[in-house]
Amino acid sequence: MKVCPVGVGVGFTPDPSVIARAFDLGVNYFDTANDYSNGNSERLLAVGLKGIPRDKVVVVSKTPAKTRGVFMTDLEDSLKNLETDRIDIWLLHAKSKPEDVPDELLEAGDAAKKQGKIRFFGVSTHDLDLMADRFVKAGNIDAVTFTYNFTMGTGREAAIAKLSQAGIGLTAMKVMAANGGVLPDFSAMTAGRGPGRGARGGGLPPRPAAIKNPLPALKWVVRNPMVATTIPGVRDVEMLEMNLKALTEKFTDDDEKLLSARSEEIRPYYCRMCYSCRGQCPKGMPVPDQLRILAYADFYGDFPLAQRSFAALPKEVRALRCGDCSECSVHCPNGVKVPDRLIRAQELLA
Ligand code: SF4
Ligand code: SF4
């Protein structure tokens, strides 16, 4: 399978004509999921691909299934939504612990392949370091989609190399790291209290930042030869055309300086998903999960996605209130203001 190093993340795309334009411009990799907007993202992709020879594009979708039964039902639904008889890459969606990828689901992947309903099978994850060994040992994982952007520096390189050497195809997601590293406008929410903390009882999401030159962030990822492709979210043709410049423009020293400055600017607000704070909260708060969900609202401008993702957290997690703690025992070595950000997540989404 040969893929364009810049693909399209369809999850936020509102207009199917963007898909057709992307194909015209040479993009052949389109990523969606069964659980994006209750299947509407898959349906939009199907509309956008109409008239394009099916074998000229790689269609990727995902299931959050925890059992073989749901895996198979979701697959049938996705085939229907996508108006196709085969999905090119079918991923288990957002698996963050090795036990979330049980043999039952691996066997379901093999069965779906034998039935000809998928070509390749894999997993998406936010925690590549923790999952890499499980993926290699599984033996039947062809492709992995993982969070990767400039804020992570060289932190993911060992895991990337391990998977690449095992012949697993790698797709990078969340490549723009919070709008290309540009802070959103928190002013609508913060009422003068500073962007780390939401106004109690306020409840307004921030205005997403205008994306200012996201190219350096994308070029940073594309230059890694072990990463086959990327799936930046694309809202319109202008954004698409900007992204595609990453195929021809070199990553420069000026890009490096810009990203370094942006990395510092977003440091208190943006969780780099290093997972080193895992298990530190005595009340069992899954800190990186809740911060990632807040990022959907704050940085990606998708408040409904943040609400849905928050609502899917376990009840006992949704009930936690960081404002009730006199002190937070979670230490973030990357400088995220953890309690402030969590209070904001709870005020905005709980
Ligand atoms: S909050 Fe900090 S320590 Fe925890 S995952 Fe995010 S960046 Fe890592
Ligand atoms: S403020 Fe309290 S509940 Fe929240 S993460 Fe810190 S220790 Fe856990």
mmCIF file of C-alpha atoms and ligand atoms in Angstrom:
data_model
loop_
_atom_site.group_PDB
_atom_site.id
_atom_site.type_symbol
_atom_site.label_atom_id
_atom_site.label_comp_id
_atom_site.label_asym_id
_atom_site.label_seq_id
_atom_site.Cartn_x
_atom_site.Cartn_y
_atom_site.Cartn_z
ATOM 1 C CA MET A 1 0.000 0.000 0.000
ATOM 2 C CA LYS A 2 1.393 3.380 -0.983
ATOM 3 C CA VAL A 3 0.028 6.435 0.747
ATOM 4 C CA CYS A 4 0.468 10.177 0.346
ATOM 5 C CA PRO A 5 2.423 11.514 3.384
ATOM 6 C CA VAL A 6 -0.320 14.076 3.926
ATOM 7 C CA GLY A 7 -3.757 12.543 4.295
ATOM 8 C CA VAL A 8 -7.072 13.957 5.394
ATOM 9 C CA GLY A 9 -8.595 13.509 8.837
ATOM 10 C CA VAL A 10 -12.273 13.619 7.929
ATOM 11 C CA GLY A 11 -13.578 13.843 11.501
ATOM 12 C CA PHE A 12 -14.012 17.633 11.399
ATOM 13 C CA THR A 13 -14.646 18.071 7.658
ATOM 14 C CA PRO A 14 -18.050 19.689 7.117
ATOM 15 C CA ASP A 15 -18.120 19.599 3.314
ATOM 16 C CA PRO A 16 -17.722 16.503 1.071
ATOM 17 C CA SER A 17 -16.372 18.584 -1.819
ATOM 18 C CA VAL A 18 -13.142 18.922 0.220
ATOM 19 C CA ILE A 19 -12.637 15.159 -0.171
ATOM 20 C CA ALA A 20 -12.957 15.269 -3.957
ATOM 21 C CA ARG A 21 -10.589 18.244 -4.129
ATOM 22 C CA ALA A 22 -8.065 16.409 -1.939
ATOM 23 C CA PHE A 23 -8.122 13.447 -4.329
ATOM 24 C CA ASP A 24 -7.637 15.790 -7.314
ATOM 25 C CA LEU A 25 -4.570 17.189 -5.558
ATOM 26 C CA GLY A 26 -3.038 13.735 -5.039
ATOM 27 C CA VAL A 27 -4.253 12.741 -1.574
ATOM 28 C CA ASN A 28 -5.260 9.092 -1.335
ATOM 29 C CA TYR A 29 -5.547 8.543 2.448
ATOM 30 C CA PHE A 30 -8.794 9.373 4.256
ATOM 31 C CA ASP A 31 -9.316 8.694 7.942
ATOM 32 C CA THR A 32 -12.656 8.550 9.714
ATOM 33 C CA ALA A 33 -14.302 6.500 12.489
ATOM 34 C CA ASN A 34 -17.505 4.658 13.178
ATOM 35 C CA ASP A 35 -17.991 6.769 16.303
ATOM 36 C CA TYR A 36 -17.332 10.210 14.797
ATOM 37 C CA SER A 37 -20.686 12.016 14.830
ATOM 38 C CA ASN A 38 -22.624 8.734 15.019
ATOM 39 C CA GLY A 39 -21.432 7.616 11.589
ATOM 40 C CA ASN A 40 -22.041 10.964 9.866
ATOM 41 C CA SER A 41 -18.319 11.436 9.240
ATOM 42 C CA GLU A 42 -18.231 8.094 7.381
ATOM 43 C CA ARG A 43 -21.338 9.076 5.411
ATOM 44 C CA LEU A 44 -19.756 12.387 4.452
ATOM 45 C CA LEU A 45 -16.636 10.575 3.267
ATOM 46 C CA ALA A 46 -18.776 8.239 1.150
ATOM 47 C CA VAL A 47 -20.400 11.252 -0.529
ATOM 48 C CA GLY A 48 -17.021 12.913 -1.090
ATOM 49 C CA LEU A 49 -15.560 9.781 -2.709
ATOM 50 C CA LYS A 50 -18.411 9.313 -5.183
ATOM 51 C CA GLY A 51 -17.081 9.076 -8.737
ATOM 52 C CA ILE A 52 -13.531 8.266 -7.565
ATOM 53 C CA PRO A 53 -12.301 4.743 -8.417
ATOM 54 C CA ARG A 54 -12.447 2.821 -5.136
ATOM 55 C CA ASP A 55 -9.038 1.192 -5.627
ATOM 56 C CA LYS A 56 -7.360 4.608 -5.920
ATOM 57 C CA VAL A 57 -8.054 5.595 -2.313
ATOM 58 C CA VAL A 58 -7.235 4.173 1.097
ATOM 59 C CA VAL A 59 -10.272 4.358 3.379
ATOM 60 C CA VAL A 60 -9.521 4.074 7.086
ATOM 61 C CA SER A 61 -12.138 3.722 9.784
ATOM 62 C CA LYS A 62 -12.255 2.645 13.425
ATOM 63 C CA THR A 63 -14.350 0.939 16.045
ATOM 64 C CA PRO A 64 -14.343 1.553 19.801
ATOM 65 C CA ALA A 65 -15.451 -2.103 20.251
ATOM 66 C CA LYS A 66 -14.488 -3.991 23.381
ATOM 67 C CA THR A 67 -15.928 -7.318 22.224
ATOM 68 C CA ARG A 68 -15.896 -9.350 19.042
ATOM 69 C CA GLY A 69 -19.666 -8.953 18.677
ATOM 70 C CA VAL A 70 -19.540 -5.141 18.722
ATOM 71 C CA PHE A 71 -16.459 -5.231 16.450
ATOM 72 C CA MET A 72 -18.409 -7.133 13.799
ATOM 73 C CA THR A 73 -21.595 -5.058 14.170
ATOM 74 C CA ASP A 74 -19.620 -1.809 13.918
ATOM 75 C CA LEU A 75 -17.826 -3.142 10.849
ATOM 76 C CA GLU A 76 -21.128 -3.877 9.096
ATOM 77 C CA ASP A 77 -22.414 -0.390 10.034
ATOM 78 C CA SER A 78 -19.232 1.243 8.759
ATOM 79 C CA LEU A 79 -19.344 -0.658 5.458
ATOM 80 C CA LYS A 80 -22.901 0.588 5.026
ATOM 81 C CA ASN A 81 -22.065 4.168 6.004
ATOM 82 C CA LEU A 82 -19.060 4.213 3.691
ATOM 83 C CA GLU A 83 -21.034 2.575 0.845
ATOM 84 C CA THR A 84 -18.260 0.081 0.212
ATOM 85 C CA ASP A 85 -17.752 -3.674 0.520
ATOM 86 C CA ARG A 86 -14.256 -3.372 2.010
ATOM 87 C CA ILE A 87 -12.443 -1.030 4.366
ATOM 88 C CA ASP A 88 -8.729 -0.675 3.606
ATOM 89 C CA ILE A 89 -7.564 -0.186 7.196
ATOM 90 C CA TRP A 90 -9.841 -1.000 10.133
ATOM 91 C CA LEU A 91 -8.577 0.126 13.512
ATOM 92 C CA LEU A 92 -9.503 -0.516 17.108
ATOM 93 C CA HIS A 93 -10.121 3.052 18.262
ATOM 94 C CA ALA A 94 -8.206 4.845 21.030
ATOM 95 C CA LYS A 95 -6.848 1.884 22.980
ATOM 96 C CA SER A 96 -4.685 3.105 25.827
ATOM 97 C CA LYS A 97 -3.766 -0.028 27.790
ATOM 98 C CA PRO A 98 -2.412 -3.375 26.556
ATOM 99 C CA GLU A 99 -5.415 -5.145 28.106
ATOM 100 C CA ASP A 100 -7.678 -3.010 25.869
ATOM 101 C CA VAL A 101 -6.356 -5.081 22.949
ATOM 102 C CA PRO A 102 -7.351 -8.615 24.017
ATOM 103 C CA ASP A 103 -6.862 -11.710 21.877
ATOM 104 C CA GLU A 104 -10.614 -11.732 21.213
ATOM 105 C CA LEU A 105 -10.315 -8.482 19.231
ATOM 106 C CA LEU A 106 -7.143 -9.613 17.446
ATOM 107 C CA GLU A 107 -8.985 -12.753 16.335
ATOM 108 C CA ALA A 108 -11.887 -10.610 15.161
ATOM 109 C CA GLY A 109 -9.408 -8.675 13.006
ATOM 110 C CA ASP A 110 -8.204 -11.920 11.399
ATOM 111 C CA ALA A 111 -11.790 -13.079 10.829
ATOM 112 C CA ALA A 112 -12.760 -9.776 9.170
ATOM 113 C CA LYS A 113 -9.749 -10.068 6.876
ATOM 114 C CA LYS A 114 -10.649 -13.645 5.922
ATOM 115 C CA GLN A 115 -14.172 -12.467 5.093
ATOM 116 C CA GLY A 116 -12.650 -9.850 2.761
ATOM 117 C CA LYS A 117 -14.306 -7.006 4.653
ATOM 118 C CA ILE A 118 -11.025 -5.339 5.578
ATOM 119 C CA ARG A 119 -7.602 -5.318 3.915
ATOM 120 C CA PHE A 120 -5.482 -4.348 6.895
ATOM 121 C CA PHE A 121 -6.084 -4.337 10.630
ATOM 122 C CA GLY A 122 -4.663 -2.170 13.385
ATOM 123 C CA VAL A 123 -5.125 0.042 16.417
ATOM 124 C CA SER A 124 -5.132 3.757 17.231
ATOM 125 C CA THR A 125 -3.612 4.907 20.503
ATOM 126 C CA HIS A 126 -2.562 8.011 22.393
ATOM 127 C CA ASP A 127 0.134 6.159 24.336
ATOM 128 C CA LEU A 128 2.530 4.578 21.868
ATOM 129 C CA ASP A 129 5.248 3.948 24.452
ATOM 130 C CA LEU A 130 3.003 1.796 26.601
ATOM 131 C CA MET A 131 1.392 -0.036 23.666
ATOM 132 C CA ALA A 132 4.323 -0.698 21.329
ATOM 133 C CA ASP A 133 5.288 -4.098 22.772
ATOM 134 C CA ARG A 134 1.692 -5.314 22.705
ATOM 135 C CA PHE A 135 1.373 -4.294 19.052
ATOM 136 C CA VAL A 136 4.553 -6.095 18.027
ATOM 137 C CA LYS A 137 3.765 -9.225 20.053
ATOM 138 C CA ALA A 138 0.203 -9.404 18.705
ATOM 139 C CA GLY A 139 1.670 -10.511 15.380
ATOM 140 C CA ASN A 140 -1.308 -9.506 13.234
ATOM 141 C CA ILE A 141 -1.318 -5.727 13.594
ATOM 142 C CA ASP A 142 -0.556 -4.125 10.235
ATOM 143 C CA ALA A 143 -1.077 -0.466 11.033
ATOM 144 C CA VAL A 144 -0.980 1.868 14.021
ATOM 145 C CA THR A 145 -2.287 5.427 14.246
ATOM 146 C CA PHE A 146 -0.794 7.392 17.126
ATOM 147 C CA THR A 147 -0.546 10.880 18.605
ATOM 148 C CA TYR A 148 2.618 12.580 17.412
ATOM 149 C CA ASN A 149 3.630 16.208 17.119
ATOM 150 C CA PHE A 150 6.433 18.676 17.752
ATOM 151 C CA THR A 151 5.624 19.094 21.444
ATOM 152 C CA MET A 152 6.854 15.529 21.986
ATOM 153 C CA GLY A 153 10.375 16.135 20.688
ATOM 154 C CA THR A 154 12.263 12.847 20.486
ATOM 155 C CA GLY A 155 10.085 11.230 23.163
ATOM 156 C CA ARG A 156 8.340 8.815 20.789
ATOM 157 C CA GLU A 157 11.330 7.835 18.655
ATOM 158 C CA ALA A 158 12.155 4.497 20.318
ATOM 159 C CA ALA A 159 8.586 3.227 20.055
ATOM 160 C CA ILE A 160 8.288 4.483 16.472
ATOM 161 C CA ALA A 161 11.479 2.652 15.517
ATOM 162 C CA LYS A 162 10.293 -0.552 17.207
ATOM 163 C CA LEU A 163 7.050 -0.599 15.242
ATOM 164 C CA SER A 164 8.682 0.458 12.010
ATOM 165 C CA GLN A 165 11.236 -2.374 12.292
ATOM 166 C CA ALA A 166 8.340 -4.786 12.876
ATOM 167 C CA GLY A 167 6.893 -3.723 9.517
ATOM 168 C CA ILE A 168 3.890 -1.925 11.014
ATOM 169 C CA GLY A 169 2.631 1.045 8.984
ATOM 170 C CA LEU A 170 2.507 4.248 11.020
ATOM 171 C CA THR A 171 0.056 7.115 10.761
ATOM 172 C CA ALA A 172 0.468 10.241 12.895
ATOM 173 C CA MET A 173 -2.600 11.984 14.304
ATOM 174 C CA LYS A 174 -3.017 15.210 16.305
ATOM 175 C CA VAL A 175 -0.072 16.397 14.258
ATOM 176 C CA MET A 176 -0.894 20.082 14.641
ATOM 177 C CA ALA A 177 -0.648 19.984 18.451
ATOM 178 C CA ALA A 178 -3.330 22.426 19.363
ATOM 179 C CA ASN A 179 -3.977 24.436 16.233
ATOM 180 C CA GLY A 180 -0.384 24.310 15.064
ATOM 181 C CA GLY A 181 0.684 25.410 18.533
ATOM 182 C CA VAL A 182 -1.417 28.589 18.590
ATOM 183 C CA LEU A 183 -3.357 29.261 21.784
ATOM 184 C CA PRO A 184 -7.102 29.745 21.461
ATOM 185 C CA ASP A 185 -8.812 32.922 22.594
ATOM 186 C CA PHE A 186 -9.826 32.100 26.135
ATOM 187 C CA SER A 187 -11.181 35.587 26.818
ATOM 188 C CA ALA A 188 -14.817 34.641 26.236
ATOM 189 C CA MET A 189 -14.499 32.127 29.020
ATOM 190 C CA THR A 190 -12.055 33.472 31.495
ATOM 191 C CA ALA A 191 -13.465 36.865 32.450
ATOM 192 C CA GLY A 192 -10.079 38.242 33.353
ATOM 193 C CA ARG A 193 -8.944 35.327 35.507
ATOM 194 C CA GLY A 194 -6.257 34.079 33.138
ATOM 195 C CA PRO A 195 -6.583 31.326 30.597
ATOM 196 C CA GLY A 196 -5.704 28.451 32.892
ATOM 197 C CA ARG A 197 -8.966 28.615 34.801
ATOM 198 C CA GLY A 198 -12.520 28.812 33.652
ATOM 199 C CA ALA A 199 -15.033 31.173 35.191
ATOM 200 C CA ARG A 200 -17.068 29.146 37.664
ATOM 201 C CA GLY A 201 -20.541 28.654 36.350
ATOM 202 C CA GLY A 202 -19.569 30.398 33.081
ATOM 203 C CA GLY A 203 -19.692 27.476 30.737
ATOM 204 C CA LEU A 204 -18.696 29.052 27.436
ATOM 205 C CA PRO A 205 -16.121 27.276 25.298
ATOM 206 C CA PRO A 206 -13.286 29.450 23.999
ATOM 207 C CA ARG A 207 -13.101 30.834 20.509
ATOM 208 C CA PRO A 208 -10.679 28.627 18.603
ATOM 209 C CA ALA A 209 -7.595 30.464 17.386
ATOM 210 C CA ALA A 210 -7.384 31.419 13.776
ATOM 211 C CA ILE A 211 -4.855 28.944 12.464
ATOM 212 C CA LYS A 212 -1.707 30.907 11.841
ATOM 213 C CA ASN A 213 0.710 29.108 9.615
ATOM 214 C CA PRO A 214 0.206 25.502 10.717
ATOM 215 C CA LEU A 215 2.761 24.314 8.179
ATOM 216 C CA PRO A 216 5.827 24.097 10.453
ATOM 217 C CA ALA A 217 3.964 21.684 12.754
ATOM 218 C CA LEU A 218 2.985 19.440 9.863
ATOM 219 C CA LYS A 219 6.420 19.600 8.236
ATOM 220 C CA TRP A 220 7.956 18.542 11.569
ATOM 221 C CA VAL A 221 6.031 15.254 11.386
ATOM 222 C CA VAL A 222 6.253 14.659 7.648
ATOM 223 C CA ARG A 223 10.056 14.772 7.717
ATOM 224 C CA ASN A 224 10.156 11.577 9.837
ATOM 225 C CA PRO A 225 10.722 8.773 7.292
ATOM 226 C CA MET A 226 9.309 6.113 9.628
ATOM 227 C CA VAL A 227 5.904 7.806 9.647
ATOM 228 C CA ALA A 228 4.029 6.797 6.501
ATOM 229 C CA THR A 229 1.348 9.437 6.621
ATOM 230 C CA THR A 230 -0.453 12.072 8.654
ATOM 231 C CA ILE A 231 -4.112 12.905 9.137
ATOM 232 C CA PRO A 232 -4.496 16.611 9.890
ATOM 233 C CA GLY A 233 -8.139 17.578 10.267
ATOM 234 C CA VAL A 234 -9.311 19.519 7.216
ATOM 235 C CA ARG A 235 -12.231 21.939 7.368
ATOM 236 C CA ASP A 236 -11.974 23.563 3.939
ATOM 237 C CA VAL A 237 -10.021 23.656 0.697
ATOM 238 C CA GLU A 238 -7.832 26.521 1.900
ATOM 239 C CA MET A 239 -6.647 24.420 4.837
ATOM 240 C CA LEU A 240 -6.154 21.420 2.565
ATOM 241 C CA GLU A 241 -3.995 23.372 0.144
ATOM 242 C CA MET A 242 -1.955 24.781 3.016
ATOM 243 C CA ASN A 243 -1.364 21.280 4.406
ATOM 244 C CA LEU A 244 -0.182 19.969 1.067
ATOM 245 C CA LYS A 245 2.669 22.468 1.032
ATOM 246 C CA ALA A 246 4.265 20.199 3.650
ATOM 247 C CA LEU A 247 5.009 17.790 0.791
ATOM 248 C CA THR A 248 7.315 20.213 -0.969
ATOM 249 C CA GLU A 249 8.551 22.751 1.569
ATOM 250 C CA LYS A 250 11.588 21.840 3.669
ATOM 251 C CA PHE A 251 11.602 22.052 7.467
ATOM 252 C CA THR A 252 13.885 25.009 8.237
ATOM 253 C CA ASP A 253 15.741 26.490 11.205
ATOM 254 C CA ASP A 254 13.115 29.223 11.322
ATOM 255 C CA ASP A 255 10.414 26.550 11.588
ATOM 256 C CA GLU A 256 12.314 24.981 14.467
ATOM 257 C CA LYS A 257 12.514 28.356 16.272
ATOM 258 C CA LEU A 258 8.828 29.070 15.707
ATOM 259 C CA LEU A 259 7.777 25.661 17.026
ATOM 260 C CA SER A 260 10.048 25.990 20.000
ATOM 261 C CA ALA A 261 8.406 29.337 20.908
ATOM 262 C CA ARG A 262 4.911 27.925 20.382
ATOM 263 C CA SER A 263 5.754 24.880 22.459
ATOM 264 C CA GLU A 264 6.622 27.177 25.376
ATOM 265 C CA GLU A 265 3.491 29.274 24.894
ATOM 266 C CA ILE A 266 1.119 26.319 25.100
ATOM 267 C CA ARG A 267 3.083 24.498 27.819
ATOM 268 C CA PRO A 268 0.744 25.331 30.753
ATOM 269 C CA TYR A 269 -2.375 24.374 28.779
ATOM 270 C CA TYR A 270 -1.484 21.570 26.387
ATOM 271 C CA CYS A 271 -1.002 18.007 27.623
ATOM 272 C CA ARG A 272 1.750 16.306 25.615
ATOM 273 C CA MET A 273 0.364 12.907 26.495
ATOM 274 C CA CYS A 274 3.602 11.612 27.977
ATOM 275 C CA TYR A 275 1.517 9.677 30.534
ATOM 276 C CA SER A 276 4.127 10.120 33.250
ATOM 277 C CA CYS A 277 1.388 11.349 35.624
ATOM 278 C CA ARG A 278 -0.566 8.120 35.234
ATOM 279 C CA GLY A 279 -1.800 6.807 38.578
ATOM 280 C CA GLN A 280 -0.665 9.853 40.592
ATOM 281 C CA CYS A 281 -4.149 11.076 41.545
ATOM 282 C CA PRO A 282 -5.270 9.295 44.727
ATOM 283 C CA LYS A 283 -8.891 9.681 43.629
ATOM 284 C CA GLY A 284 -8.272 7.897 40.348
ATOM 285 C CA MET A 285 -8.541 10.842 37.950
ATOM 286 C CA PRO A 286 -7.342 9.786 34.459
ATOM 287 C CA VAL A 287 -5.553 13.104 34.005
ATOM 288 C CA PRO A 288 -4.324 12.744 30.387
ATOM 289 C CA ASP A 289 -7.779 11.551 29.243
ATOM 290 C CA GLN A 290 -9.584 14.498 30.776
ATOM 291 C CA LEU A 291 -6.990 16.966 29.448
ATOM 292 C CA ARG A 292 -7.248 15.471 25.955
ATOM 293 C CA ILE A 293 -11.013 15.876 26.061
ATOM 294 C CA LEU A 294 -10.637 19.495 27.179
ATOM 295 C CA ALA A 295 -8.288 20.035 24.239
ATOM 296 C CA TYR A 296 -11.107 19.071 21.853
ATOM 297 C CA ALA A 297 -13.021 22.102 23.144
ATOM 298 C CA ASP A 298 -10.165 24.501 23.759
ATOM 299 C CA PHE A 299 -7.829 23.819 20.891
ATOM 300 C CA TYR A 300 -9.828 22.044 18.202
ATOM 301 C CA GLY A 301 -12.963 24.148 18.637
ATOM 302 C CA ASP A 302 -15.164 21.036 18.763
ATOM 303 C CA PHE A 303 -17.246 21.524 21.880
ATOM 304 C CA PRO A 304 -19.787 18.779 21.007
ATOM 305 C CA LEU A 305 -16.956 16.232 20.646
ATOM 306 C CA ALA A 306 -15.591 17.288 24.027
ATOM 307 C CA GLN A 307 -19.050 16.923 25.574
ATOM 308 C CA ARG A 308 -19.584 13.472 24.053
ATOM 309 C CA SER A 309 -16.128 12.285 25.077
ATOM 310 C CA PHE A 310 -16.589 13.566 28.625
ATOM 311 C CA ALA A 311 -19.984 11.884 28.855
ATOM 312 C CA ALA A 312 -18.335 8.579 27.850
ATOM 313 C CA LEU A 313 -15.957 8.661 30.844
ATOM 314 C CA PRO A 314 -16.875 6.350 33.738
ATOM 315 C CA LYS A 315 -19.476 7.827 36.103
ATOM 316 C CA GLU A 316 -17.071 7.911 39.047
ATOM 317 C CA VAL A 317 -14.571 9.932 36.972
ATOM 318 C CA ARG A 318 -17.251 12.381 35.814
ATOM 319 C CA ALA A 319 -18.190 12.926 39.449
ATOM 320 C CA LEU A 320 -14.673 13.998 40.531
ATOM 321 C CA ARG A 321 -14.203 17.717 41.259
ATOM 322 C CA CYS A 322 -10.625 18.941 41.436
ATOM 323 C CA GLY A 323 -11.846 22.144 43.109
ATOM 324 C CA ASP A 324 -12.572 20.047 46.208
ATOM 325 C CA CYS A 325 -8.873 19.197 46.671
ATOM 326 C CA SER A 326 -6.835 21.611 48.752
ATOM 327 C CA GLU A 327 -3.717 20.475 46.935
ATOM 328 C CA CYS A 328 -3.136 18.417 43.803
ATOM 329 C CA SER A 329 -0.768 15.475 44.096
ATOM 330 C CA VAL A 330 -0.285 15.191 40.334
ATOM 331 C CA HIS A 331 3.046 16.490 39.095
ATOM 332 C CA CYS A 332 3.473 17.287 35.417
ATOM 333 C CA PRO A 333 7.123 17.444 34.331
ATOM 334 C CA ASN A 334 6.003 19.274 31.188
ATOM 335 C CA GLY A 335 4.586 22.234 33.059
ATOM 336 C CA VAL A 336 0.858 21.713 32.508
ATOM 337 C CA LYS A 337 -1.200 23.498 35.168
ATOM 338 C CA VAL A 338 -2.970 20.267 35.929
ATOM 339 C CA PRO A 339 -5.525 21.247 38.609
ATOM 340 C CA ASP A 340 -6.445 24.501 36.846
ATOM 341 C CA ARG A 341 -6.974 22.718 33.556
ATOM 342 C CA LEU A 342 -8.990 19.941 35.174
ATOM 343 C CA ILE A 343 -11.199 22.433 37.009
ATOM 344 C CA ARG A 344 -11.798 24.107 33.688
ATOM 345 C CA ALA A 345 -12.686 20.755 32.076
ATOM 346 C CA GLN A 346 -15.174 20.003 34.834
ATOM 347 C CA GLU A 347 -16.762 23.466 34.738
ATOM 348 C CA LEU A 348 -17.069 23.333 30.989
ATOM 349 C CA LEU A 349 -18.126 19.736 30.477
ATOM 350 C CA ALA A 350 -19.462 18.065 33.618
HETATM 351 S S1 SF4 B 1 -0.446 16.205 32.254
HETATM 352 FE FE1 SF4 B 1 1.756 16.359 32.008
HETATM 353 S S2 SF4 B 1 2.568 14.460 32.876
HETATM 354 FE FE2 SF4 B 1 0.384 14.135 32.513
HETATM 355 S S3 SF4 B 1 0.320 13.205 30.463
HETATM 356 FE FE3 SF4 B 1 0.028 15.428 30.225
HETATM 357 S S4 SF4 B 1 2.064 16.193 29.787
HETATM 358 FE FE4 SF4 B 1 2.342 14.151 30.673
HETATM 359 S S1 SF4 B 2 -6.897 18.088 42.045
HETATM 360 FE FE1 SF4 B 2 -7.315 16.274 43.311
HETATM 361 S S2 SF4 B 2 -8.781 15.028 42.106
HETATM 362 FE FE2 SF4 B 2 -7.846 16.528 40.732
HETATM 363 S S3 SF4 B 2 -6.159 15.428 39.798
HETATM 364 FE FE3 SF4 B 2 -5.328 16.571 41.542
HETATM 365 S S4 SF4 B 2 -5.399 15.124 43.251
HETATM 366 FE FE4 SF4 B 2 -6.712 14.300 41.642
#
